[in-house]
PDB file of C-alpha atoms in Angstrom:
ATOM      1  CA  SER A   1      65.928 151.429  77.039  1.00 87.00           C
ATOM      2  CA  TYR A   2      69.394 151.429  78.671  1.00 92.00           C
ATOM      3  CA  GLU A   3      69.710 153.108  82.034  1.00 96.00           C
ATOM      4  CA  LEU A   4      72.587 154.285  84.092  1.00 98.00           C
ATOM      5  CA  THR A   5      72.007 154.541  87.798  1.00 98.00           C
ATOM      6  CA  GLN A   6      73.844 156.847  90.147  1.00 98.00           C
ATOM      7  CA  PRO A   7      73.302 157.613  93.855  1.00 98.00           C
ATOM      8  CA  PRO A   8      71.488 160.978  94.225  1.00 98.00           C
ATOM      9  CA  SER A   9      73.978 162.279  96.750  1.00 98.00           C
ATOM     10  CA  VAL A  10      77.345 161.603  98.250  1.00 98.00           C
ATOM     11  CA  SER A  11      78.948 163.371 101.162  1.00 98.00           C
ATOM     12  CA  VAL A  12      82.621 163.635 102.048  1.00 97.00           C
ATOM     13  CA  SER A  13      84.815 165.494 104.429  1.00 97.00           C
ATOM     14  CA  PRO A  14      87.590 167.727 103.046  1.00 97.00           C
ATOM     15  CA  GLY A  15      90.761 165.774 102.382  1.00 97.00           C
ATOM     16  CA  GLN A  16      88.945 162.436 102.296  1.00 98.00           C
ATOM     17  CA  THR A  17      88.233 160.205  99.237  1.00 98.00           C
ATOM     18  CA  ALA A  18      84.856 160.477  97.500  1.00 98.00           C
ATOM     19  CA  SER A  19      83.589 157.607  95.350  1.00 98.00           C
ATOM     20  CA  ILE A  20      80.640 157.950  92.945  1.00 98.00           C
ATOM     21  CA  THR A  21      79.297 154.888  91.277  1.00 98.00           C
ATOM     22  CA  CYS A  22      77.395 154.475  87.993  1.00 98.00           C
ATOM     23  CA  SER A  23      75.591 151.176  87.334  1.00 98.00           C
ATOM     24  CA  GLY A  24      74.336 149.746  84.066  1.00 97.00           C
ATOM     25  CA  ASP A  25      73.957 146.374  82.487  1.00 95.00           C
ATOM     26  CA  LYS A  26      77.433 145.301  81.168  1.00 95.00           C
ATOM     27  CA  LEU A  27      78.608 148.847  81.504  1.00 96.00           C
ATOM     28  CA  GLY A  28      82.192 147.555  81.635  1.00 95.00           C
ATOM     29  CA  ASP A  29      81.880 146.479  77.991  1.00 95.00           C
ATOM     30  CA  GLU A  30      81.616 150.148  76.980  1.00 94.00           C
ATOM     31  CA  TYR A  31      83.592 153.230  77.615  1.00 97.00           C
ATOM     32  CA  ALA A  32      82.256 155.420  80.421  1.00 98.00           C
ATOM     33  CA  CYS A  33      83.007 159.025  81.054  1.00 98.00           C
ATOM     34  CA  TRP A  34      82.217 161.635  83.792  1.00 98.00           C
ATOM     35  CA  TYR A  35      81.247 165.223  83.792  1.00 98.00           C
ATOM     36  CA  GLN A  36      81.430 167.801  86.647  1.00 98.00           C
ATOM     37  CA  GLN A  37      78.760 170.480  86.623  1.00 98.00           C
ATOM     38  CA  LYS A  38      78.629 173.445  89.064  1.00 98.00           C
ATOM     39  CA  PRO A  39      75.496 175.579  89.444  1.00 97.00           C
ATOM     40  CA  GLY A  40      74.780 177.764  86.456  1.00 96.00           C
ATOM     41  CA  GLN A  41      77.754 176.399  84.464  1.00 98.00           C
ATOM     42  CA  SER A  42      78.159 173.999  81.543  1.00 98.00           C
ATOM     43  CA  PRO A  43      79.346 170.448  82.286  1.00 98.00           C
ATOM     44  CA  VAL A  44      83.127 169.828  82.259  1.00 98.00           C
ATOM     45  CA  LEU A  45      84.618 166.507  81.185  1.00 98.00           C
ATOM     46  CA  VAL A  46      86.747 165.058  84.068  1.00 98.00           C
ATOM     47  CA  ILE A  47      87.216 161.430  83.024  1.00 98.00           C
ATOM     48  CA  TYR A  48      86.934 159.836  79.576  1.00 98.00           C
ATOM     49  CA  GLN A  49      87.466 156.350  78.191  1.00 97.00           C
ATOM     50  CA  ASP A  50      87.020 154.916  81.726  1.00 97.00           C
ATOM     51  CA  THR A  51      90.358 156.204  83.157  1.00 98.00           C
ATOM     52  CA  LYS A  52      91.779 159.054  81.191  1.00 98.00           C
ATOM     53  CA  ARG A  53      91.941 162.631  82.495  1.00 98.00           C
ATOM     54  CA  PRO A  54      91.648 165.548  80.041  1.00 97.00           C
ATOM     55  CA  SER A  55      94.400 168.134  80.151  1.00 96.00           C
ATOM     56  CA  GLY A  56      93.877 170.491  83.109  1.00 96.00           C
ATOM     57  CA  ILE A  57      91.904 168.082  85.287  1.00 98.00           C
ATOM     58  CA  PRO A  58      93.679 167.476  88.666  1.00 97.00           C
ATOM     59  CA  GLU A  59      95.298 164.137  89.365  1.00 98.00           C
ATOM     60  CA  ARG A  60      92.977 163.597  92.315  1.00 98.00           C
ATOM     61  CA  PHE A  61      90.230 162.681  89.815  1.00 98.00           C
ATOM     62  CA  SER A  62      90.417 159.005  88.630  1.00 98.00           C
ATOM     63  CA  GLY A  63      88.051 156.499  87.140  1.00 98.00           C
ATOM     64  CA  SER A  64      87.457 152.815  86.681  1.00 98.00           C
ATOM     65  CA  ASN A  65      84.933 150.630  84.858  1.00 98.00           C
ATOM     66  CA  SER A  66      84.386 146.907  85.225  1.00 97.00           C
ATOM     67  CA  GLY A  67      81.428 144.548  85.129  1.00 96.00           C
ATOM     68  CA  ASN A  68      78.301 146.559  85.647  1.00 97.00           C
ATOM     69  CA  THR A  69      79.826 149.597  87.470  1.00 98.00           C
ATOM     70  CA  ALA A  70      81.917 152.604  86.603  1.00 98.00           C
ATOM     71  CA  THR A  71      83.388 154.566  89.480  1.00 98.00           C
ATOM     72  CA  LEU A  72      84.615 158.113  89.816  1.00 98.00           C
ATOM     73  CA  THR A  73      87.117 158.591  92.608  1.00 98.00           C
ATOM     74  CA  ILE A  74      88.157 161.922  93.996  1.00 98.00           C
ATOM     75  CA  SER A  75      91.153 161.643  96.278  1.00 98.00           C
ATOM     76  CA  GLY A  76      91.897 164.398  98.815  1.00 97.00           C
ATOM     77  CA  THR A  77      88.579 166.011  98.012  1.00 98.00           C
ATOM     78  CA  GLN A  78      88.523 169.877  98.107  1.00 97.00           C
ATOM     79  CA  ALA A  79      85.759 172.274  98.671  1.00 97.00           C
ATOM     80  CA  MET A  80      85.891 173.304  95.006  1.00 97.00           C
ATOM     81  CA  ASP A  81      84.972 169.704  94.047  1.00 98.00           C
ATOM     82  CA  GLU A  82      81.395 170.236  95.389  1.00 98.00           C
ATOM     83  CA  ALA A  83      79.239 169.867  92.286  1.00 98.00           C
ATOM     84  CA  ASP A  84      76.898 167.548  90.390  1.00 98.00           C
ATOM     85  CA  TYR A  85      78.562 164.639  88.614  1.00 98.00           C
ATOM     86  CA  TYR A  86      77.192 162.747  85.704  1.00 98.00           C
ATOM     87  CA  CYS A  87      78.315 159.495  84.087  1.00 98.00           C
ATOM     88  CA  GLN A  88      77.745 158.913  80.427  1.00 98.00           C
ATOM     89  CA  ALA A  89      78.048 155.953  78.080  1.00 97.00           C
ATOM     90  CA  TRP A  90      76.698 154.783  74.743  1.00 95.00           C
ATOM     91  CA  ASP A  91      74.103 152.116  74.038  1.00 90.00           C
ATOM     92  CA  SER A  92      74.189 151.208  70.382  1.00 87.00           C
ATOM     93  CA  SER A  93      74.073 154.603  68.628  1.00 86.00           C
ATOM     94  CA  THR A  94      72.391 156.419  71.631  1.00 92.00           C
ATOM     95  CA  VAL A  95      74.035 158.451  74.314  1.00 96.00           C
ATOM     96  CA  VAL A  96      72.885 157.814  77.864  1.00 97.00           C
ATOM     97  CA  PHE A  97      73.503 159.856  80.912  1.00 98.00           C
ATOM     98  CA  GLY A  98      73.187 158.795  84.585  1.00 98.00           C
ATOM     99  CA  GLY A  99      70.805 160.760  86.652  1.00 98.00           C
ATOM    100  CA  GLY A 100      73.551 162.672  88.403  1.00 98.00           C
ATOM    101  CA  THR A 101      75.073 162.671  91.903  1.00 98.00           C
ATOM    102  CA  LYS A 102      75.300 165.722  94.078  1.00 98.00           C
ATOM    103  CA  LEU A 103      78.664 165.747  95.826  1.00 98.00           C
ATOM    104  CA  THR A 104      78.671 167.656  99.120  1.00 98.00           C
ATOM    105  CA  VAL A 105      82.014 168.485 100.819  1.00 97.00           C
ATOM    106  CA  LEU A 106      81.409 169.127 104.473  1.00 91.00           C
TER     107      LEU A 106
ATOM    108  CA  GLN B   1      91.373 177.663  71.617  1.00 96.00           C
ATOM    109  CA  VAL B   2      88.244 175.674  71.034  1.00 97.00           C
ATOM    110  CA  GLN B   3      85.012 177.520  71.617  1.00 98.00           C
ATOM    111  CA  LEU B   4      81.329 176.771  71.062  1.00 98.00           C
ATOM    112  CA  VAL B   5      79.206 179.875  71.347  1.00 98.00           C
ATOM    113  CA  GLN B   6      75.451 179.539  71.411  1.00 98.00           C
ATOM    114  CA  SER B   7      72.692 181.949  70.594  1.00 98.00           C
ATOM    115  CA  GLY B   8      70.813 183.831  73.307  1.00 98.00           C
ATOM    116  CA  ALA B   9      67.901 183.017  75.448  1.00 98.00           C
ATOM    117  CA  GLU B  10      64.444 182.495  73.802  1.00 98.00           C
ATOM    118  CA  VAL B  11      60.864 182.777  75.065  1.00 98.00           C
ATOM    119  CA  LYS B  12      58.306 180.911  72.948  1.00 98.00           C
ATOM    120  CA  LYS B  13      54.608 180.092  73.077  1.00 98.00           C
ATOM    121  CA  PRO B  14      53.349 176.497  73.212  1.00 98.00           C
ATOM    122  CA  GLY B  15      53.142 175.004  69.747  1.00 98.00           C
ATOM    123  CA  ALA B  16      55.826 177.272  68.330  1.00 98.00           C
ATOM    124  CA  SER B  17      59.310 176.342  67.199  1.00 98.00           C
ATOM    125  CA  VAL B  18      62.732 177.350  68.387  1.00 98.00           C
ATOM    126  CA  LYS B  19      66.100 177.262  66.606  1.00 98.00           C
ATOM    127  CA  VAL B  20      69.332 177.466  68.564  1.00 98.00           C
ATOM    128  CA  SER B  21      72.662 178.041  66.989  1.00 98.00           C
ATOM    129  CA  CYS B  22      76.143 176.866  68.017  1.00 98.00           C
ATOM    130  CA  LYS B  23      79.111 178.522  66.424  1.00 98.00           C
ATOM    131  CA  SER B  24      82.411 176.661  66.572  1.00 98.00           C
ATOM    132  CA  SER B  25      85.848 178.180  66.471  1.00 98.00           C
ATOM    133  CA  GLY B  26      89.457 177.012  67.176  1.00 98.00           C
ATOM    134  CA  TYR B  27      89.266 173.770  65.280  1.00 98.00           C
ATOM    135  CA  THR B  28      88.143 172.274  61.954  1.00 98.00           C
ATOM    136  CA  PHE B  29      84.350 172.274  62.212  1.00 97.00           C
ATOM    137  CA  THR B  30      83.855 169.263  59.963  1.00 97.00           C
ATOM    138  CA  ASP B  31      86.222 166.982  61.956  1.00 97.00           C
ATOM    139  CA  TYR B  32      83.984 166.504  64.995  1.00 97.00           C
ATOM    140  CA  TYR B  33      80.380 165.590  65.604  1.00 97.00           C
ATOM    141  CA  ILE B  34      78.138 168.177  67.388  1.00 98.00           C
ATOM    142  CA  HIS B  35      75.735 166.797  70.023  1.00 98.00           C
ATOM    143  CA  TRP B  36      72.783 168.549  71.610  1.00 98.00           C
ATOM    144  CA  VAL B  37      71.950 167.996  75.269  1.00 98.00           C
ATOM    145  CA  ARG B  38      69.243 169.549  77.275  1.00 98.00           C
ATOM    146  CA  GLN B  39      68.689 170.186  81.022  1.00 98.00           C
ATOM    147  CA  ALA B  40      65.353 171.021  82.495  1.00 98.00           C
ATOM    148  CA  PRO B  41      65.319 173.224  85.576  1.00 97.00           C
ATOM    149  CA  GLY B  42      66.712 171.286  88.498  1.00 96.00           C
ATOM    150  CA  GLN B  43      67.047 168.139  86.454  1.00 98.00           C
ATOM    151  CA  GLY B  44      69.785 166.001  84.863  1.00 98.00           C
ATOM    152  CA  LEU B  45      71.335 165.967  81.463  1.00 98.00           C
ATOM    153  CA  GLU B  46      69.384 164.450  78.482  1.00 98.00           C
ATOM    154  CA  TRP B  47      70.876 163.710  75.141  1.00 98.00           C
ATOM    155  CA  MET B  48      68.867 164.762  72.103  1.00 98.00           C
ATOM    156  CA  GLY B  49      71.002 163.700  69.181  1.00 97.00           C
ATOM    157  CA  TRP B  50      73.987 164.448  66.974  1.00 97.00           C
ATOM    158  CA  ILE B  51      74.969 165.778  63.605  1.00 97.00           C
ATOM    159  CA  ASN B  52      78.041 164.954  61.594  1.00 97.00           C
ATOM    160  CA  PRO B  53      79.060 168.408  60.251  1.00 97.00           C
ATOM    161  CA  ASN B  54      81.023 166.843  57.407  1.00 97.00           C
ATOM    162  CA  SER B  55      78.161 164.868  55.892  1.00 97.00           C
ATOM    163  CA  GLY B  56      75.106 166.363  57.529  1.00 97.00           C
ATOM    164  CA  VAL B  57      74.006 162.904  58.695  1.00 97.00           C
ATOM    165  CA  THR B  58      72.029 163.070  61.895  1.00 97.00           C
ATOM    166  CA  ASN B  59      70.936 160.699  64.648  1.00 96.00           C
ATOM    167  CA  TYR B  60      68.144 161.709  67.022  1.00 97.00           C
ATOM    168  CA  ALA B  61      67.075 160.262  70.339  1.00 96.00           C
ATOM    169  CA  GLN B  62      63.904 158.340  69.796  1.00 94.00           C
ATOM    170  CA  LYS B  63      62.004 160.729  72.163  1.00 95.00           C
ATOM    171  CA  TYR B  64      62.648 163.673  69.793  1.00 96.00           C
ATOM    172  CA  GLN B  65      62.536 161.921  66.429  1.00 96.00           C
ATOM    173  CA  ASP B  66      59.365 163.676  65.205  1.00 96.00           C
ATOM    174  CA  ARG B  67      60.152 167.143  66.619  1.00 98.00           C
ATOM    175  CA  VAL B  68      63.863 167.856  66.318  1.00 98.00           C
ATOM    176  CA  THR B  69      65.911 168.854  63.287  1.00 98.00           C
ATOM    177  CA  MET B  70      69.680 169.336  63.381  1.00 98.00           C
ATOM    178  CA  THR B  71      71.461 171.073  60.604  1.00 98.00           C
ATOM    179  CA  ARG B  72      74.718 172.800  59.932  1.00 98.00           C
ATOM    180  CA  ASP B  73      76.279 175.525  57.779  1.00 98.00           C
ATOM    181  CA  THR B  74      79.878 174.616  57.173  1.00 98.00           C
ATOM    182  CA  SER B  75      80.660 178.047  55.591  1.00 97.00           C
ATOM    183  CA  ILE B  76      80.173 179.669  59.074  1.00 98.00           C
ATOM    184  CA  SER B  77      81.098 176.645  61.245  1.00 98.00           C
ATOM    185  CA  THR B  78      77.654 176.698  62.892  1.00 98.00           C
ATOM    186  CA  ALA B  79      75.338 173.948  63.934  1.00 98.00           C
ATOM    187  CA  TYR B  80      71.653 174.410  64.540  1.00 98.00           C
ATOM    188  CA  MET B  81      69.026 172.574  66.572  1.00 98.00           C
ATOM    189  CA  GLU B  82      65.365 173.290  65.881  1.00 98.00           C
ATOM    190  CA  LEU B  83      62.641 171.913  68.120  1.00 98.00           C
ATOM    191  CA  SER B  84      59.087 172.178  66.923  1.00 98.00           C
ATOM    192  CA  ARG B  85      55.685 171.917  68.600  1.00 98.00           C
ATOM    193  CA  LEU B  86      56.977 173.257  71.868  1.00 98.00           C
ATOM    194  CA  ARG B  87      55.442 172.194  75.126  1.00 98.00           C
ATOM    195  CA  TYR B  88      55.750 173.692  78.617  1.00 98.00           C
ATOM    196  CA  ASP B  89      58.039 170.774  79.604  1.00 97.00           C
ATOM    197  CA  ASP B  90      60.496 171.772  76.869  1.00 98.00           C
ATOM    198  CA  THR B  91      61.562 174.661  79.084  1.00 98.00           C
ATOM    199  CA  ALA B  92      65.235 173.852  79.567  1.00 98.00           C
ATOM    200  CA  VAL B  93      68.806 174.970  79.007  1.00 98.00           C
ATOM    201  CA  TYR B  94      69.989 173.529  75.660  1.00 98.00           C
ATOM    202  CA  PHE B  95      73.687 172.801  75.240  1.00 98.00           C
ATOM    203  CA  CYS B  96      75.785 171.956  72.175  1.00 98.00           C
ATOM    204  CA  ALA B  97      78.905 169.876  72.701  1.00 98.00           C
ATOM    205  CA  ARG B  98      81.741 168.583  70.595  1.00 98.00           C
ATOM    206  CA  GLY B  99      82.123 164.880  70.308  1.00 94.00           C
ATOM    207  CA  PRO B 100      85.566 163.554  69.349  1.00 88.00           C
ATOM    208  CA  GLY B 101      84.479 160.031  70.293  1.00 87.00           C
ATOM    209  CA  GLU B 102      82.439 158.502  73.025  1.00 90.00           C
ATOM    210  CA  TYR B 103      82.554 161.650  75.079  1.00 96.00           C
ATOM    211  CA  PHE B 104      82.095 165.404  74.887  1.00 97.00           C
ATOM    212  CA  ASP B 105      85.143 167.459  75.344  1.00 97.00           C
ATOM    213  CA  TYR B 106      83.926 171.047  74.804  1.00 98.00           C
ATOM    214  CA  TRP B 107      80.530 172.449  75.618  1.00 98.00           C
ATOM    215  CA  GLY B 108      78.684 175.550  74.594  1.00 98.00           C
ATOM    216  CA  GLN B 109      77.517 178.069  77.326  1.00 98.00           C
ATOM    217  CA  GLY B 110      73.951 176.862  77.048  1.00 98.00           C
ATOM    218  CA  THR B 111      70.747 178.519  75.818  1.00 98.00           C
ATOM    219  CA  LEU B 112      67.751 178.930  77.959  1.00 98.00           C
ATOM    220  CA  VAL B 113      64.517 178.229  76.101  1.00 98.00           C
ATOM    221  CA  THR B 114      61.387 179.187  78.058  1.00 98.00           C
ATOM    222  CA  VAL B 115      57.987 177.989  76.857  1.00 98.00           C
ATOM    223  CA  SER B 116      55.292 180.214  78.236  1.00 97.00           C
ATOM    224  CA  SER B 117      51.929 181.496  77.164  1.00 96.00           C
TER     225      SER B 117
END
């Protein structure tokens, strides 16, 4: 079965740039999206179709997807960005999530 | 505004079934697929399947093929997910989400299902 691999954790200092990767075989051939989830809350879509930001998502969130890796980049990271982040893509008619990355802002 | 409102928490015994509802508002219910995703305590997101509210056609993750049933009632813009033969490891928060394409743009608030004897 298809797998998406994310680092379990990423740390970043406030104001710096955080990058979270998502790896999967030929992932760049499919659209990838990203969700942010804070404790006790439902996931929120932050990037879809590789690079697009939904309305209301700050410009500091951006995405890319090429080859086998999709990347979520948060520029000028703020304390409020501390959360779990999940990538997601499709494999045939099946939805696949990455294992999630805990972003710590310290 | 788009809203997906789910039914309340459930406690079930092993072997029982649970049916979770997801009521949609703020858009045309039959225009968007509804997906179901679950999250065990402290774990990641796991996709369970989708239903096309217009046709009723479903597609289930292979892991749940023999235990899950997704239905809808278009008259009340509500989707349902029923999971049978519950096990302790089915304890999780179950989410519904709207799928306009390859992504999920609106999510329900989640329903905690606890399997306990």
